Coordinates of C-alpha atoms in Angstrom, one line a residue:
Chain A
M243 CA -75.4 23.5 -0.7
T244 CA -74.5 21.8 2.5
E245 CA -74.9 18.1 3.2
T246 CA -75.7 16.3 6.3
K247 CA -72.7 14.4 7.4
L248 CA -73.8 12.9 10.7
S249 CA -77.4 12.2 11.7
I250 CA -78.4 10.9 15.1
K251 CA -81.9 9.7 15.7
D252 CA -83.4 8.9 19.1
L253 CA -80.1 7.8 20.4
T254 CA -80.5 6.3 23.9
K255 CA -78.0 4.8 26.3
R256 CA -79.1 3.2 29.5
Y257 CA -76.2 1.7 31.5
A258 CA -78.5 -0.6 33.5
A259 CA -82.1 -1.4 33.5
G260 CA -83.9 0.8 36.0
L261 CA -81.3 3.6 35.9
E262 CA -82.1 6.9 34.4
P263 CA -80.8 6.9 30.8
A264 CA -77.4 8.6 30.4
V265 CA -78.5 9.7 26.9
D266 CA -82.2 10.0 26.3
R267 CA -83.6 9.9 22.7
L268 CA -81.1 12.4 21.4
N269 CA -81.5 13.8 17.9
M270 CA -78.9 15.8 16.1
E271 CA -77.8 16.6 12.5
V272 CA -74.3 17.8 11.8
E273 CA -73.4 19.5 8.5
E274 CA -70.4 18.5 6.5
G275 CA -67.3 20.5 7.6
H276 CA -68.9 21.8 10.8
L277 CA -67.4 21.7 14.2
V278 CA -70.1 20.9 16.7
A279 CA -69.5 21.2 20.4
L280 CA -71.3 18.9 22.8
L281 CA -71.4 21.2 25.8
G282 CA -72.7 20.5 29.3
P283 CA -71.9 19.8 32.9
S284 CA -70.3 16.4 33.8
G285 CA -72.8 13.6 33.7
C286 CA -74.9 15.3 31.0
G287 CA -74.3 12.5 28.5
K288 CA -71.9 14.3 26.2
T289 CA -69.1 11.9 26.5
T290 CA -71.4 8.9 26.3
T291 CA -72.8 10.3 23.0
L292 CA -69.3 10.8 21.6
R293 CA -68.4 7.2 22.5
M294 CA -71.5 5.8 20.9
V295 CA -70.7 7.8 17.7
A296 CA -67.1 6.4 17.9
G297 CA -68.4 2.9 18.3
L298 CA -66.7 2.4 21.7
M299 CA -70.1 1.9 23.3
D300 CA -73.3 0.2 22.1
P301 CA -76.4 2.4 22.1
T302 CA -79.5 0.9 23.9
A303 CA -81.7 2.3 21.2
G304 CA -81.7 4.7 18.2
S305 CA -79.5 5.0 15.2
I306 CA -76.4 6.8 13.9
M307 CA -76.0 7.6 10.2
V308 CA -72.8 8.9 8.5
D309 CA -73.1 10.0 4.9
G310 CA -76.6 8.5 4.8
K311 CA -75.4 5.1 5.8
E312 CA -76.4 3.5 9.0
I313 CA -73.4 2.7 11.2
T314 CA -75.1 2.1 14.6
H315 CA -73.7 -1.5 14.8
T316 CA -70.6 -1.1 12.6
P317 CA -67.5 -2.3 14.6
V318 CA -65.4 0.6 15.9
N319 CA -62.4 -0.4 13.7
K320 CA -64.5 -0.2 10.5
R321 CA -65.9 3.3 11.0
G322 CA -62.9 5.2 9.7
M323 CA -63.1 7.9 12.4
G324 CA -60.3 9.8 14.2
M325 CA -60.4 10.6 17.9
V326 CA -58.3 12.7 20.2
F327 CA -58.6 11.6 23.9
Q328 CA -58.4 13.7 27.0
S329 CA -55.3 11.8 27.9
Y330 CA -54.1 11.9 24.3
A331 CA -53.6 8.2 24.4
L332 CA -50.3 8.2 22.5
F333 CA -48.8 4.8 22.2
P334 CA -45.9 5.0 24.7
H335 CA -43.8 2.3 23.0
M336 CA -43.7 4.1 19.6
N337 CA -42.0 7.2 18.5
V338 CA -43.9 10.2 17.1
E339 CA -43.8 9.0 13.5
Q340 CA -44.9 5.5 14.4
N341 CA -47.8 6.9 16.3
V342 CA -49.0 9.0 13.4
A343 CA -48.4 6.1 10.9
F344 CA -50.4 3.6 12.9
G345 CA -53.8 4.3 11.2
L346 CA -52.2 4.2 7.8
Q347 CA -50.6 0.9 8.5
M348 CA -54.0 -0.5 9.5
R349 CA -55.3 0.7 6.1
Q350 CA -52.3 -1.0 4.4
T351 CA -51.3 2.3 2.8
P352 CA -48.1 1.8 0.7
K353 CA -44.9 2.6 2.7
S354 CA -43.9 5.5 0.4
E355 CA -47.3 7.1 0.7
Q356 CA -47.4 6.5 4.5
K357 CA -44.1 8.5 4.8
K358 CA -45.4 11.4 2.8
R359 CA -48.7 11.6 4.6
V360 CA -47.1 11.3 8.1
A361 CA -44.7 14.1 7.2
A362 CA -47.5 16.3 5.9
A363 CA -49.6 15.6 9.0
L364 CA -46.7 16.5 11.3
D365 CA -46.0 19.7 9.3
M366 CA -49.6 20.6 9.7
V367 CA -49.3 20.6 13.5
Q368 CA -45.9 22.3 13.2
L369 CA -44.0 19.3 14.6
G370 CA -42.3 18.0 11.5
H371 CA -38.9 18.2 13.3
L372 CA -39.9 15.9 16.1
G373 CA -40.8 12.7 14.2
K374 CA -38.1 10.5 15.8
R375 CA -38.8 11.6 19.3
Q376 CA -40.3 9.4 22.0
T377 CA -43.7 10.6 23.0
K378 CA -42.9 10.9 26.7
E379 CA -40.2 13.5 25.9
L380 CA -42.8 15.9 24.6
S381 CA -44.7 18.6 26.4
G382 CA -48.5 18.4 26.9
G383 CA -49.2 20.8 24.0
Q384 CA -46.9 18.8 21.7
Q385 CA -48.5 15.5 22.7
Q386 CA -51.9 17.0 22.0
R387 CA -50.8 18.0 18.5
I388 CA -49.4 14.6 17.8
A389 CA -52.7 13.1 18.8
L390 CA -54.4 15.5 16.4
A391 CA -52.1 14.6 13.6
R392 CA -52.6 10.9 14.3
A393 CA -56.4 11.3 14.1
L394 CA -56.3 13.5 11.0
V395 CA -53.7 11.6 8.9
V396 CA -56.2 8.9 8.0
E397 CA -58.6 11.5 6.7
P398 CA -61.4 10.4 9.0
T399 CA -65.1 10.5 8.2
L400 CA -65.5 12.3 11.5
L401 CA -63.1 13.8 13.9
L402 CA -64.0 13.2 17.5
L403 CA -62.4 15.3 20.3
D404 CA -63.0 14.3 23.9
E405 CA -62.1 17.3 26.1
P406 CA -58.8 17.6 24.3
L407 CA -57.8 20.9 26.0
S408 CA -58.6 20.1 29.6
N409 CA -55.2 18.8 30.5
L410 CA -53.4 21.9 29.3
D411 CA -52.6 25.1 31.3
A412 CA -54.8 28.2 30.6
K413 CA -52.3 30.0 28.3
L414 CA -51.7 27.0 26.1
R415 CA -55.4 26.2 26.0
E416 CA -56.1 29.4 24.3
T417 CA -53.4 28.9 21.7
M418 CA -54.5 25.3 21.0
R419 CA -58.1 26.5 20.7
S420 CA -57.4 28.7 17.7
E421 CA -54.9 26.2 16.3
I422 CA -57.3 23.3 16.4
R423 CA -60.0 25.5 14.9
S424 CA -57.8 26.6 12.0
I425 CA -56.6 23.1 11.3
Q426 CA -60.2 21.9 11.4
Q427 CA -61.3 24.6 9.0
R428 CA -58.4 23.9 6.6
T429 CA -59.0 20.2 6.5
R430 CA -62.8 20.7 6.5
A431 CA -63.0 17.7 8.8
T432 CA -66.5 17.4 10.3
T433 CA -65.9 17.4 14.0
L434 CA -67.6 16.5 17.2
F435 CA -66.1 18.2 20.2
V436 CA -66.9 17.4 23.8
T437 CA -66.3 20.1 26.4
H438 CA -67.6 21.4 29.6
D439 CA -66.0 24.8 29.0
Q440 CA -68.5 27.3 27.5
D441 CA -65.8 29.7 26.3
E442 CA -64.2 26.9 24.3
A443 CA -67.5 26.0 22.7
L444 CA -68.5 29.6 21.9
D445 CA -65.0 30.3 20.5
M446 CA -64.5 27.2 18.4
A447 CA -67.9 25.8 17.3
D448 CA -70.1 26.3 14.3
R449 CA -72.9 24.8 16.3
I450 CA -73.3 24.1 20.0
A451 CA -75.4 21.3 21.4
V452 CA -76.1 22.3 25.0
M453 CA -76.8 19.1 26.9
N454 CA -78.3 18.4 30.3
G455 CA -79.6 15.2 31.8
G456 CA -79.1 13.2 28.6
L457 CA -81.0 15.6 26.5
I458 CA -80.1 18.4 24.1
E459 CA -81.6 21.6 25.6
Q460 CA -80.7 23.6 22.6
F461 CA -78.8 23.1 19.3
G462 CA -77.7 26.3 17.6
S463 CA -75.0 28.6 16.6
P464 CA -72.9 30.3 19.4
T465 CA -74.8 33.6 19.1
E466 CA -78.2 31.7 19.1
V467 CA -77.4 29.9 22.3
Y468 CA -76.0 33.0 24.0
E469 CA -78.5 35.6 22.7
R470 CA -81.6 33.4 22.4
P471 CA -81.4 30.7 25.0
R472 CA -84.4 28.4 24.8
T473 CA -84.4 27.3 28.4
H474 CA -83.4 28.6 31.8
F475 CA -80.6 26.0 31.9
V476 CA -79.1 27.2 28.7
A477 CA -79.2 30.8 29.7
N478 CA -77.7 30.0 33.0
F479 CA -75.0 27.6 31.7
I480 CA -73.7 29.8 28.8
G481 CA -72.3 33.0 30.2
Q482 CA -73.8 34.7 33.2
A483 CA -77.5 35.7 33.4
N484 CA -79.9 37.5 35.6
F485 CA -83.4 36.1 35.7
L486 CA -86.5 38.1 36.5
T487 CA -90.1 37.1 36.3
A488 CA -92.2 39.1 33.9
R489 CA -95.9 39.3 33.2
V490 CA -96.0 39.9 29.4
G491 CA -98.3 42.7 28.3
A492 CA -99.0 44.3 24.9
D493 CA -97.2 43.3 21.8
T494 CA -95.7 46.6 20.6
G495 CA -94.4 45.7 17.2
A496 CA -92.1 43.6 15.1
A497 CA -88.5 43.1 16.2
P498 CA -85.8 41.6 13.9
V499 CA -85.7 37.9 13.0
G500 CA -89.5 37.5 13.4
E501 CA -89.5 38.3 17.1
R502 CA -91.8 40.9 18.8
Y503 CA -91.4 43.7 21.2
Y504 CA -93.5 43.5 24.3
K505 CA -94.4 45.7 27.2
I506 CA -93.7 43.7 30.4
D507 CA -94.5 44.1 34.0
V508 CA -91.5 43.0 36.2
D509 CA -92.5 41.9 39.7
G510 CA -94.4 45.2 40.3
F511 CA -91.3 47.3 39.6
G512 CA -92.9 49.0 36.6
Q513 CA -93.2 48.7 32.9
F514 CA -90.2 47.8 30.8
G515 CA -89.5 46.6 27.3
A516 CA -88.4 43.2 26.2
V517 CA -88.2 40.9 23.1
G518 CA -89.4 37.4 22.6
V519 CA -91.0 35.0 20.1
P520 CA -94.5 35.9 18.9
G521 CA -97.6 35.1 21.0
L522 CA -96.4 35.6 24.5
T523 CA -98.9 38.3 25.5
G524 CA -100.9 37.4 28.6
S525 CA -98.6 34.8 30.2
T526 CA -95.8 34.9 32.6
H527 CA -92.2 34.3 31.4
E528 CA -88.7 34.4 32.7
L529 CA -86.7 37.3 31.5
V530 CA -83.0 36.9 30.8
I531 CA -80.6 39.8 31.0
R532 CA -76.8 39.5 30.7
P533 CA -74.9 41.3 33.5
H534 CA -73.0 43.6 31.1
R535 CA -76.3 44.7 29.5
L536 CA -77.8 45.9 32.7
N537 CA -77.5 49.7 32.9
V538 CA -76.5 50.9 36.4
S539 CA -76.8 54.5 37.6
L540 CA -76.5 56.1 41.0
H541 CA -79.2 58.6 40.1
P542 CA -82.8 58.0 39.2
G543 CA -84.0 58.9 35.8
V544 CA -80.5 58.7 34.1
V545 CA -80.8 55.1 32.8
G546 CA -84.4 55.6 31.6
P547 CA -87.9 56.7 32.5
E548 CA -88.4 53.4 34.4
S549 CA -85.8 51.8 36.6
I550 CA -85.5 49.3 39.4
A551 CA -84.0 50.7 42.6
G552 CA -81.8 48.4 44.7
T553 CA -79.0 48.5 47.2
I554 CA -75.4 47.7 46.1
E555 CA -74.3 44.6 48.0
R556 CA -70.8 44.1 46.7
V557 CA -68.5 45.7 44.2
S558 CA -65.7 43.7 42.7
Y559 CA -63.0 45.7 40.9
T560 CA -60.8 43.9 38.3
G561 CA -59.2 46.9 36.6
D562 CA -61.0 47.2 33.4
A563 CA -64.3 45.9 34.6
L564 CA -66.4 46.2 37.6
A565 CA -68.9 43.6 38.8
V566 CA -71.7 45.0 40.9
A567 CA -74.2 42.9 42.9
V568 CA -77.4 44.8 43.5
R569 CA -80.0 43.5 45.9
V570 CA -83.6 44.1 44.7
G571 CA -86.1 42.6 47.1
E572 CA -85.4 38.9 47.3
K573 CA -83.1 38.8 44.4
S574 CA -79.5 39.7 43.8
L575 CA -78.8 41.0 40.3
Q576 CA -75.4 41.0 38.7
A577 CA -74.3 43.9 36.6
Q578 CA -71.0 44.4 34.8
L579 CA -69.6 47.8 33.9
L580 CA -66.5 49.1 32.3
T581 CA -64.6 51.3 34.7
S582 CA -64.0 54.9 34.1
S583 CA -61.8 57.3 36.0
G584 CA -64.8 58.9 37.7
D585 CA -66.5 57.9 40.9
L586 CA -67.1 54.2 41.4
P587 CA -70.2 52.9 43.0
R588 CA -69.7 51.6 46.5
A589 CA -71.4 49.0 48.6
G590 CA -74.4 50.3 50.5
E591 CA -75.4 53.0 47.9
T592 CA -78.6 52.9 46.1
A593 CA -78.4 51.9 42.4
Y594 CA -81.0 52.3 39.6
L595 CA -81.1 49.5 37.1
S596 CA -82.6 49.6 33.6
W597 CA -82.1 48.0 30.2
V598 CA -83.1 48.5 26.5
A599 CA -85.7 46.2 25.2
E600 CA -83.3 44.4 22.8
D601 CA -81.2 43.3 25.7
A602 CA -83.9 41.6 27.6
Y603 CA -85.1 38.3 26.3
L604 CA -88.2 36.4 27.3
L605 CA -87.7 32.7 27.4
P606 CA -90.3 31.1 25.1
A607 CA -91.7 28.6 27.5
P608 CA -94.0 30.0 30.2
A609 CA -92.4 30.2 33.7
K610 CA -93.4 27.2 35.7
G611 CA -95.1 27.3 39.1
L612 CA -96.2 30.9 38.6
P613 CA -99.7 32.3 38.2
E614 CA -100.6 32.7 34.5
Chain B
M193 CA -18.2 33.8 50.4
S194 CA -18.3 31.7 53.5
E195 CA -22.0 31.2 53.2
A196 CA -21.7 27.6 52.1
R197 CA -19.6 26.9 55.2
L198 CA -22.3 28.2 57.5
F199 CA -24.5 25.3 56.4
K200 CA -21.8 22.6 56.6
P201 CA -23.6 19.7 58.2
R202 CA -22.3 18.6 61.6
F203 CA -21.1 15.1 62.0
N204 CA -24.2 13.0 62.2
P205 CA -23.7 9.7 64.1
A206 CA -26.9 8.3 62.6
K207 CA -25.3 8.0 59.2
P208 CA -22.5 5.4 60.0
A209 CA -24.9 3.6 62.3
F210 CA -27.4 3.2 59.4
G211 CA -24.6 2.0 57.1
I212 CA -23.5 -0.7 59.7
L213 CA -27.2 -1.8 60.1
V214 CA -27.6 -2.2 56.3
F215 CA -24.3 -4.1 56.1
L216 CA -25.4 -6.5 58.8
L217 CA -28.8 -7.1 57.2
Y218 CA -27.1 -7.9 53.9
L219 CA -24.7 -10.2 55.7
F220 CA -27.6 -12.0 57.4
L221 CA -29.3 -12.5 54.0
L222 CA -26.2 -13.5 52.1
A223 CA -24.2 -15.4 54.7
P224 CA -25.6 -18.8 53.7
L225 CA -24.8 -18.2 50.1
L226 CA -21.3 -17.0 51.0
I227 CA -20.7 -20.1 53.1
V228 CA -21.9 -22.4 50.2
F229 CA -19.6 -20.5 47.9
V230 CA -16.6 -21.0 50.2
V231 CA -17.3 -24.6 51.0
S232 CA -17.5 -25.4 47.3
F233 CA -13.8 -24.7 47.0
A234 CA -12.9 -26.4 50.2
S235 CA -10.8 -29.6 50.2
N236 CA -12.6 -31.0 53.3
Q237 CA -13.7 -34.6 52.8
Y238 CA -17.2 -33.9 54.1
L239 CA -19.5 -30.9 54.0
S240 CA -18.2 -28.7 56.8
F241 CA -16.9 -25.3 57.7
P242 CA -14.3 -23.8 57.8
P243 CA -12.3 -25.1 54.8
E244 CA -9.0 -26.9 55.4
G245 CA -7.6 -26.2 51.9
L246 CA -8.7 -25.1 48.5
T247 CA -9.6 -27.3 45.5
L248 CA -11.6 -27.3 42.3
K249 CA -12.2 -31.1 42.5
W250 CA -15.9 -30.7 43.3
Y251 CA -16.5 -28.8 40.1
E252 CA -14.5 -31.3 38.1
L253 CA -16.7 -34.0 39.6
L254 CA -20.0 -32.5 38.5
P255 CA -20.1 -33.4 34.7
A256 CA -19.6 -37.1 35.6
E257 CA -22.4 -37.1 38.2
S258 CA -25.2 -38.4 35.9
T259 CA -27.9 -37.9 38.5
F260 CA -27.2 -34.2 38.5
M261 CA -27.1 -34.0 34.7
N262 CA -30.4 -35.9 34.3
G263 CA -32.0 -33.8 37.0
M264 CA -30.8 -30.6 35.3
K265 CA -32.3 -31.8 32.0
V266 CA -35.7 -32.6 33.6
S267 CA -35.7 -29.3 35.5
L268 CA -34.8 -27.3 32.4
I269 CA -37.5 -29.0 30.3
V270 CA -40.1 -28.5 33.0
A271 CA -39.1 -24.8 33.7
I272 CA -39.2 -23.9 30.1
A273 CA -42.5 -25.6 29.5
V274 CA -44.0 -24.1 32.7
T275 CA -42.8 -20.6 31.7
F276 CA -44.4 -20.9 28.3
I277 CA -47.7 -22.3 29.5
V278 CA -48.0 -20.0 32.5
L279 CA -47.6 -17.0 30.2
V280 CA -50.1 -18.2 27.7
L281 CA -52.7 -18.8 30.5
G282 CA -51.7 -16.0 33.0
V283 CA -51.6 -13.0 30.7
P284 CA -55.1 -13.4 29.2
A285 CA -56.4 -14.2 32.7
A286 CA -54.9 -11.0 34.0
L287 CA -56.3 -9.1 31.1
A288 CA -59.7 -10.5 31.8
L289 CA -59.5 -9.7 35.5
D290 CA -58.4 -6.1 34.7
R291 CA -60.6 -5.2 31.8
F292 CA -63.9 -6.9 32.4
D293 CA -66.5 -6.9 35.0
F294 CA -68.1 -10.3 35.4
K295 CA -70.1 -12.0 38.2
A296 CA -67.5 -14.4 39.5
K297 CA -64.6 -11.9 39.2
A298 CA -63.6 -11.9 42.9
A299 CA -63.9 -15.7 43.0
V300 CA -61.7 -16.1 39.9
Q301 CA -59.2 -13.7 41.3
S302 CA -58.8 -15.5 44.6
F303 CA -58.8 -18.9 42.8
F304 CA -55.8 -17.8 40.7
L305 CA -53.9 -16.3 43.7
S306 CA -54.8 -19.1 46.2
P307 CA -51.8 -21.4 45.5
L308 CA -49.7 -18.6 47.1
L309 CA -51.6 -19.0 50.4
I310 CA -51.8 -22.8 50.6
P311 CA -48.8 -24.6 52.1
S312 CA -47.1 -26.4 49.1
I313 CA -46.9 -29.6 51.1
V314 CA -50.7 -29.6 51.2
L315 CA -50.9 -28.8 47.5
A316 CA -48.4 -31.5 46.7
L317 CA -50.3 -34.2 48.7
G318 CA -53.5 -33.3 46.9
M319 CA -51.8 -33.5 43.6
V320 CA -50.4 -37.0 44.2
L321 CA -53.8 -38.2 45.2
L322 CA -55.5 -36.5 42.2
F323 CA -52.8 -37.5 39.7
G324 CA -52.9 -41.2 40.7
P325 CA -56.1 -42.2 38.9
L326 CA -55.2 -39.8 36.0
E327 CA -51.8 -41.6 35.6
L328 CA -50.0 -38.3 35.8
N329 CA -47.6 -39.2 38.6
N330 CA -44.0 -39.5 37.4
T331 CA -44.8 -37.8 34.1
Y332 CA -43.7 -34.4 32.7
A333 CA -47.3 -33.5 32.4
G334 CA -47.8 -34.0 36.1
I335 CA -44.8 -31.9 37.2
I336 CA -45.7 -29.2 34.8
I337 CA -49.3 -29.0 35.9
G338 CA -48.1 -28.8 39.5
H339 CA -45.6 -26.0 38.7
V340 CA -48.1 -24.1 36.6
A341 CA -50.5 -24.0 39.5
I342 CA -47.9 -22.5 41.9
T343 CA -46.4 -20.0 39.4
I344 CA -49.5 -18.6 37.8
P345 CA -50.2 -16.2 40.7
F346 CA -46.8 -14.5 40.0
V347 CA -47.5 -14.0 36.3
I348 CA -51.0 -12.7 37.0
R349 CA -49.7 -10.4 39.8
T350 CA -47.0 -8.8 37.7
T351 CA -49.2 -8.5 34.6
L352 CA -52.0 -6.9 36.6
M353 CA -49.5 -4.4 38.0
S354 CA -48.5 -3.4 34.5
L355 CA -52.1 -3.3 33.4
A356 CA -53.1 -1.1 36.3
T357 CA -50.7 1.6 35.1
T358 CA -51.6 1.5 31.4
D359 CA -54.0 4.0 29.8
T360 CA -56.9 2.0 28.4
S361 CA -57.7 4.8 25.9
C362 CA -54.5 3.7 24.0
E363 CA -56.4 0.5 23.1
A364 CA -59.5 2.5 22.2
A365 CA -57.4 4.9 20.1
A366 CA -55.9 1.9 18.2
R367 CA -59.3 0.4 17.5
I368 CA -60.6 3.6 16.2
L369 CA -57.6 3.8 13.9
G370 CA -58.7 0.5 12.4
A371 CA -57.0 -2.2 14.4
D372 CA -58.9 -5.4 15.2
S373 CA -58.8 -7.0 18.7
W374 CA -55.9 -9.2 17.9
T375 CA -53.8 -6.4 16.4
V376 CA -54.6 -4.2 19.4
F377 CA -53.4 -6.9 21.7
R378 CA -50.2 -7.7 19.7
R379 CA -49.2 -4.1 18.7
I380 CA -50.5 -2.1 21.7
T381 CA -51.4 -4.0 24.8
L382 CA -48.6 -6.6 24.9
P383 CA -45.8 -4.1 24.2
I384 CA -47.1 -1.8 27.0
I385 CA -47.4 -4.6 29.6
Q386 CA -44.2 -6.3 28.4
P387 CA -42.2 -5.5 31.5
G388 CA -44.8 -7.1 33.8
V389 CA -45.1 -10.1 31.5
I390 CA -41.3 -10.7 31.4
A391 CA -41.0 -10.2 35.1
G392 CA -43.7 -12.8 35.7
G393 CA -42.0 -15.2 33.2
V394 CA -38.6 -14.9 34.9
I395 CA -40.1 -15.4 38.3
A396 CA -42.1 -18.4 37.1
F397 CA -38.9 -19.9 35.5
I398 CA -36.9 -19.5 38.7
V399 CA -39.6 -20.8 41.0
S400 CA -40.2 -23.8 38.8
F401 CA -36.5 -24.6 38.4
D402 CA -36.1 -24.3 42.2
E403 CA -39.3 -26.2 43.3
A404 CA -38.7 -29.3 45.4
V405 CA -41.9 -30.2 47.3
I406 CA -44.3 -30.8 44.5
S407 CA -41.6 -32.5 42.4
L408 CA -40.7 -34.8 45.3
F409 CA -44.3 -35.9 45.8
V410 CA -45.4 -36.2 42.2
A411 CA -42.3 -37.6 40.5
E412 CA -39.7 -38.6 42.9
S413 CA -39.1 -42.1 41.6
G414 CA -39.8 -41.7 37.9
L415 CA -38.7 -38.2 36.9
P416 CA -36.5 -36.6 39.6
T417 CA -35.8 -32.9 39.0
L418 CA -32.6 -31.3 40.0
P419 CA -33.7 -30.1 43.5
V420 CA -34.9 -33.7 44.1
Q421 CA -31.6 -35.1 43.1
V422 CA -29.8 -32.6 45.3
L423 CA -31.9 -33.7 48.3
R424 CA -31.2 -37.4 47.6
Y425 CA -27.5 -36.7 47.1
V426 CA -27.3 -34.9 50.5
E427 CA -29.1 -37.8 52.1
N428 CA -26.6 -40.4 50.9
S429 CA -23.3 -38.6 50.7
A430 CA -21.9 -35.6 52.4
D431 CA -19.2 -34.2 50.2
A432 CA -19.0 -30.7 48.8
A433 CA -20.1 -31.5 45.2
V434 CA -23.6 -30.2 46.2
A435 CA -22.0 -26.9 47.2
A436 CA -20.3 -26.7 43.8
L437 CA -23.6 -27.4 42.1
S438 CA -25.4 -24.8 44.2
V439 CA -22.9 -22.2 43.2
I440 CA -23.5 -23.0 39.6
L441 CA -27.2 -22.8 40.1
I442 CA -26.9 -19.4 41.8
L443 CA -24.7 -18.2 38.9
I444 CA -27.3 -19.4 36.4
S445 CA -30.2 -17.6 38.2
L446 CA -28.1 -14.5 38.5
A447 CA -27.2 -14.6 34.8
V448 CA -30.9 -14.9 33.9
V449 CA -31.8 -11.9 36.0
V450 CA -28.9 -9.8 34.8
I451 CA -29.5 -10.6 31.1
V452 CA -33.2 -9.8 31.5
E453 CA -32.4 -6.6 33.4
R454 CA -30.0 -5.5 30.8
V455 CA -32.3 -6.2 27.9
M456 CA -35.7 -5.4 29.2
G457 CA -35.2 -3.5 32.4
L458 CA -36.6 -6.0 35.0
R459 CA -36.2 -3.5 37.8
K460 CA -38.6 -1.1 36.1
A461 CA -41.1 -4.0 35.9
V462 CA -41.0 -5.1 39.4
S463 CA -40.9 -1.8 41.2

């Protein structure tokens, strides 16, 4: 049985009267032990949300509850949280051990216990041997681990991570990703993680809150937000996506997880299959197809009875993969193929595109500005 | 093998020329000090250059010169009090200017820095007129208020410089870890900005100890500071005792700077 650890209700932040709210009536529930990523472009309100949960910023309206207790107006130093900042924010005048011990000192933990817990926290991040070092002698990755140890040593009610990987180089970022995730799972610390990097969110999070314009566009598991995006924004922000406009026809039967198969008519290119939530028949919806699920053939009839013909605009070869841009009428569709030793498609050739119904998802909300 | 020799730099006439220029500049800046230093050991009856012979008599004379000793006492008391007060006022003022946005911010900032721009003779005159009805002329309080006014810009400047380079998320991190505002200030902010605070304090001490104009206007008759006594002494007598005193003052200032540099790294704070 899982328990709700953090519950946010109608949380709103308006920096000044008359301005658009930075966070607009946001609702979210986070389960105990989960790592939740707040993902979105800059200015979407993710950092503002995190700072309100931390208590570094006062909400304009709404409430924040932790373990069923309202903490909306609890002072920041009484919330018992742990936070890792983008800049790590290590205290420059203290050595590594003193940094990690700071939170325990504030809690007046007995000296002997402080020592044990600091040592354990440093061992956890594999830096037990650097306790006496000055923080500025450490590399970015090491500073990051110290910041994590400092936040976790107090056994925080919530662990808050504000873009903790964005100051690291690409290689190190991947290592730290899995390391943070494994430490988080071992300590079972309920964690809020702010990031603008969708790969990070997909890789690390139990749940992702995709944010845009102060709102959560979708809150779900990584596979849900990738496979079943609720909005155009989510489909476009998480991974790459092709969008087509589809007139939804007959419901042709039950698909897994309560969805339905539909016959659809794509921009007059013919009849195709797609999946979507029940009850879409008769309206117009956006169809989302990931580039690597678009089948490409240089010969008609190979990819399926129905296909869309287009002209190859550009081929980008990266060794194991091939990105192909195909112009179909007004649109340019992106397809991604694995390379083989045979002939590669070339720009200017005609390509035939198709897909299987399971790989084409109809967005639940009717497409705007299009005839019903 | 001879690769290194290929790149052996030719003689560059700019180098010695630059050295000579630097030497001349230093000479220009330090010449008055050097002359005072030499004159303080000269046996000439009156303050003059070059020396006719060498003697230590001016130094021997100093302890007996009660005006100097009294002036030294007044100046030290004033400078210590000014340093203390100016830090207590200036550091929080700098913090407020750096960390908060408020309506009159620009006005407050220029108010605090304005004493640097106003000629001290104007400032001194204003103070005499203001202190008269308040009965602050010829009191320690009067001199100290005057000196605080002219030294607070330095403390605010140096502290602001230190604050500008600190990461404010350190303070946020400490608060999240459970520290209240006072603990954050004492354990995080103050240690981080310490170099700027100390630099400001040292500058305030030296400026106050050295200040003549305000002291002369506000407390010439009742509570003369050392610079005032030196002025008076030079007016009345023209022997080299003043030069000996000057050398001692230079050495004291130098000692303060060297000690602070050794202990705290003043250079780091100022640059």
